[in-house]
Amino acid sequence: MPRKVRNLIEELLRAGFMDRGGKGSHRNFRHVSGVHITLSGKPGDDAKPYQEKALALALKEIGK
């Protein structure tokens, strides 16, 4: 069963990303190191595989 978008958001916040808002269902997150990621979807939606990959890449870039 895929994780929910809310789980990805929680993981980003724990890693030090800040929610910079967004338009519609999109949320922009930025880390102080300059790494950014955009997630789309409502918090209760299933996360798409490309969102999981983008999260893993962003966390790798900041060294987590």
CSV table of N, CA and C in Angstrom, one decimal:
chain,number,residue,atom,x,y,z
A,1,MET,N,0.8,-1.2,0.0
A,1,MET,CA,0.0,0.0,0.0
A,1,MET,C,0.9,1.2,0.0
A,2,PRO,N,0.7,2.2,-0.9
A,2,PRO,CA,1.5,3.4,-1.0
A,2,PRO,C,1.3,4.3,0.2
A,3,ARG,N,2.4,5.0,0.5
A,3,ARG,CA,2.3,6.0,1.5
A,3,ARG,C,1.4,7.2,1.1
A,4,LYS,N,0.9,8.0,2.0
A,4,LYS,CA,0.1,9.1,1.8
A,4,LYS,C,1.0,10.4,1.6
A,5,VAL,N,0.4,11.3,0.9
A,5,VAL,CA,1.1,12.6,0.7
A,5,VAL,C,1.5,13.2,2.0
A,6,ARG,N,0.6,13.1,3.0
A,6,ARG,CA,0.8,13.7,4.3
A,6,ARG,C,2.1,13.1,5.0
A,7,ASN,N,2.4,11.8,4.7
A,7,ASN,CA,3.6,11.2,5.2
A,7,ASN,C,4.9,11.8,4.6
A,8,LEU,N,4.8,12.1,3.3
A,8,LEU,CA,5.9,12.7,2.6
A,8,LEU,C,6.2,14.1,3.2
A,9,ILE,N,5.1,14.8,3.4
A,9,ILE,CA,5.2,16.2,4.0
A,9,ILE,C,5.8,16.1,5.4
A,10,GLU,N,5.4,15.2,6.2
A,10,GLU,CA,5.9,15.1,7.6
A,10,GLU,C,7.4,14.8,7.5
A,11,GLU,N,7.8,13.9,6.6
A,11,GLU,CA,9.2,13.6,6.5
A,11,GLU,C,10.0,14.8,6.0
A,12,LEU,N,9.5,15.6,5.1
A,12,LEU,CA,10.2,16.8,4.7
A,12,LEU,C,10.4,17.7,5.8
A,13,LEU,N,9.3,17.9,6.6
A,13,LEU,CA,9.4,18.9,7.7
A,13,LEU,C,10.4,18.4,8.8
A,14,ARG,N,10.4,17.1,9.1
A,14,ARG,CA,11.4,16.6,10.0
A,14,ARG,C,12.8,16.8,9.5
A,15,ALA,N,13.0,16.7,8.2
A,15,ALA,CA,14.4,16.9,7.7
A,15,ALA,C,14.8,18.4,7.6
A,16,GLY,N,13.9,19.3,8.0
A,16,GLY,CA,14.3,20.7,8.0
A,16,GLY,C,13.8,21.5,6.8
A,17,PHE,N,13.0,21.0,6.0
A,17,PHE,CA,12.4,21.7,4.9
A,17,PHE,C,11.3,22.6,5.4
A,18,MET,N,11.1,23.8,4.8
A,18,MET,CA,10.1,24.7,5.2
A,18,MET,C,9.0,24.8,4.1
A,19,ASP,N,7.8,24.8,4.5
A,19,ASP,CA,6.6,24.8,3.6
A,19,ASP,C,6.5,26.3,3.1
A,20,ARG,N,6.7,26.5,1.8
A,20,ARG,CA,6.6,27.9,1.3
A,20,ARG,C,5.2,28.1,0.7
A,21,GLY,N,4.3,27.3,0.9
A,21,GLY,CA,3.0,27.4,0.3
A,21,GLY,C,2.9,26.9,-1.1
A,22,GLY,N,1.9,27.3,-1.8
A,22,GLY,CA,1.7,26.9,-3.2
A,22,GLY,C,0.4,27.3,-3.7
A,23,LYS,N,0.1,26.8,-4.9
A,23,LYS,CA,-1.2,27.2,-5.5
A,23,LYS,C,-2.0,25.9,-5.7
A,24,GLY,N,-3.2,25.9,-5.3
A,24,GLY,CA,-4.1,24.8,-5.5
A,24,GLY,C,-3.6,23.6,-4.6
A,25,SER,N,-3.4,22.5,-5.1
A,25,SER,CA,-3.0,21.3,-4.3
A,25,SER,C,-1.5,21.1,-4.3
A,26,HIS,N,-0.8,22.1,-4.9
A,26,HIS,CA,0.7,22.0,-4.9
A,26,HIS,C,1.3,22.7,-3.7
A,27,ARG,N,2.4,22.1,-3.1
A,27,ARG,CA,3.1,22.7,-2.0
A,27,ARG,C,4.6,22.7,-2.3
A,28,ASN,N,5.2,23.8,-2.1
A,28,ASN,CA,6.6,24.0,-2.3
A,28,ASN,C,7.4,24.0,-1.0
A,29,PHE,N,8.4,23.2,-1.0
A,29,PHE,CA,9.2,23.1,0.2
A,29,PHE,C,10.7,23.4,-0.2
A,30,ARG,N,11.3,24.1,0.7
A,30,ARG,CA,12.7,24.6,0.5
A,30,ARG,C,13.5,24.3,1.7
A,31,HIS,N,14.8,23.8,1.5
A,31,HIS,CA,15.7,23.6,2.6
A,31,HIS,C,16.7,24.8,2.6
A,32,VAL,N,17.3,25.0,3.8
A,32,VAL,CA,18.2,26.2,3.9
A,32,VAL,C,19.4,26.0,3.0
A,33,SER,N,19.7,24.7,2.6
A,33,SER,CA,20.8,24.4,1.7
A,33,SER,C,20.5,24.8,0.2
A,34,GLY,N,19.3,25.1,0.0
A,34,GLY,CA,18.9,25.5,-1.4
A,34,GLY,C,18.1,24.4,-2.2
A,35,VAL,N,18.0,23.3,-1.6
A,35,VAL,CA,17.3,22.2,-2.2
A,35,VAL,C,15.8,22.5,-2.1
A,36,HIS,N,15.1,22.3,-3.2
A,36,HIS,CA,13.6,22.5,-3.2
A,36,HIS,C,12.9,21.3,-3.8
A,37,ILE,N,11.6,21.1,-3.5
A,37,ILE,CA,10.8,20.0,-4.0
A,37,ILE,C,9.4,20.5,-3.9
A,38,THR,N,8.6,20.2,-4.9
A,38,THR,CA,7.2,20.5,-5.0
A,38,THR,C,6.4,19.2,-5.0
A,39,LEU,N,5.4,19.1,-4.1
A,39,LEU,CA,4.5,18.0,-4.0
A,39,LEU,C,3.1,18.4,-4.3
A,40,SER,N,2.4,17.6,-5.1
A,40,SER,CA,1.0,17.9,-5.4
A,40,SER,C,0.1,16.8,-4.8
A,41,GLY,N,-1.1,17.2,-4.6
A,41,GLY,CA,-2.1,16.3,-4.1
A,41,GLY,C,-2.6,16.7,-2.7
A,42,LYS,N,-3.7,16.2,-2.4
A,42,LYS,CA,-4.3,16.4,-1.0
A,42,LYS,C,-3.5,15.5,-0.1
A,43,PRO,N,-3.5,15.9,1.2
A,43,PRO,CA,-2.8,15.1,2.2
A,43,PRO,C,-3.2,13.7,2.3
A,44,GLY,N,-4.5,13.4,2.0
A,44,GLY,CA,-5.0,12.0,2.1
A,44,GLY,C,-4.8,11.2,0.9
A,45,ASP,N,-4.3,11.8,-0.2
A,45,ASP,CA,-4.1,11.1,-1.5
A,45,ASP,C,-2.9,10.1,-1.4
A,46,ASP,N,-2.9,9.1,-2.2
A,46,ASP,CA,-1.7,8.2,-2.2
A,46,ASP,C,-0.6,8.9,-2.9
A,47,ALA,N,0.6,8.7,-2.4
A,47,ALA,CA,1.8,9.3,-3.1
A,47,ALA,C,2.1,8.5,-4.4
A,48,LYS,N,2.5,9.2,-5.4
A,48,LYS,CA,2.8,8.6,-6.7
A,48,LYS,C,4.3,8.2,-6.6
A,49,PRO,N,4.7,7.2,-7.4
A,49,PRO,CA,6.1,6.7,-7.4
A,49,PRO,C,7.1,7.9,-7.7
A,50,TYR,N,6.8,8.8,-8.6
A,50,TYR,CA,7.7,9.9,-8.9
A,50,TYR,C,7.8,10.8,-7.7
A,51,GLN,N,6.8,10.9,-6.9
A,51,GLN,CA,6.9,11.8,-5.7
A,51,GLN,C,7.8,11.1,-4.6
A,52,GLU,N,7.7,9.8,-4.5
A,52,GLU,CA,8.6,9.1,-3.6
A,52,GLU,C,10.1,9.2,-4.1
A,53,LYS,N,10.3,9.1,-5.4
A,53,LYS,CA,11.7,9.3,-5.9
A,53,LYS,C,12.2,10.7,-5.7
A,54,ALA,N,11.3,11.7,-5.9
A,54,ALA,CA,11.8,13.1,-5.7
A,54,ALA,C,12.1,13.4,-4.2
A,55,LEU,N,11.3,12.8,-3.3
A,55,LEU,CA,11.6,12.9,-1.9
A,55,LEU,C,12.9,12.3,-1.5
A,56,ALA,N,13.2,11.1,-2.0
A,56,ALA,CA,14.5,10.4,-1.8
A,56,ALA,C,15.6,11.2,-2.3
A,57,LEU,N,15.5,11.7,-3.5
A,57,LEU,CA,16.6,12.5,-4.1
A,57,LEU,C,16.8,13.8,-3.3
A,58,ALA,N,15.7,14.5,-2.8
A,58,ALA,CA,15.9,15.7,-2.0
A,58,ALA,C,16.6,15.4,-0.7
A,59,LEU,N,16.2,14.3,-0.1
A,59,LEU,CA,16.8,13.9,1.2
A,59,LEU,C,18.3,13.5,1.0
A,60,LYS,N,18.6,12.9,-0.1
A,60,LYS,CA,20.0,12.5,-0.4
A,60,LYS,C,20.8,13.8,-0.6
A,61,GLU,N,20.2,14.8,-1.3
A,61,GLU,CA,21.0,16.0,-1.6
A,61,GLU,C,21.3,16.8,-0.3
A,62,ILE,N,20.5,16.7,0.7
A,62,ILE,CA,20.8,17.4,2.0
A,62,ILE,C,21.6,16.5,2.9
A,63,GLY,N,21.8,15.2,2.5
A,63,GLY,CA,22.6,14.3,3.4
A,63,GLY,C,21.9,13.6,4.4
A,64,LYS,N,20.6,13.4,4.3
A,64,LYS,CA,19.8,12.6,5.2
A,64,LYS,C,19.5,11.3,4.7
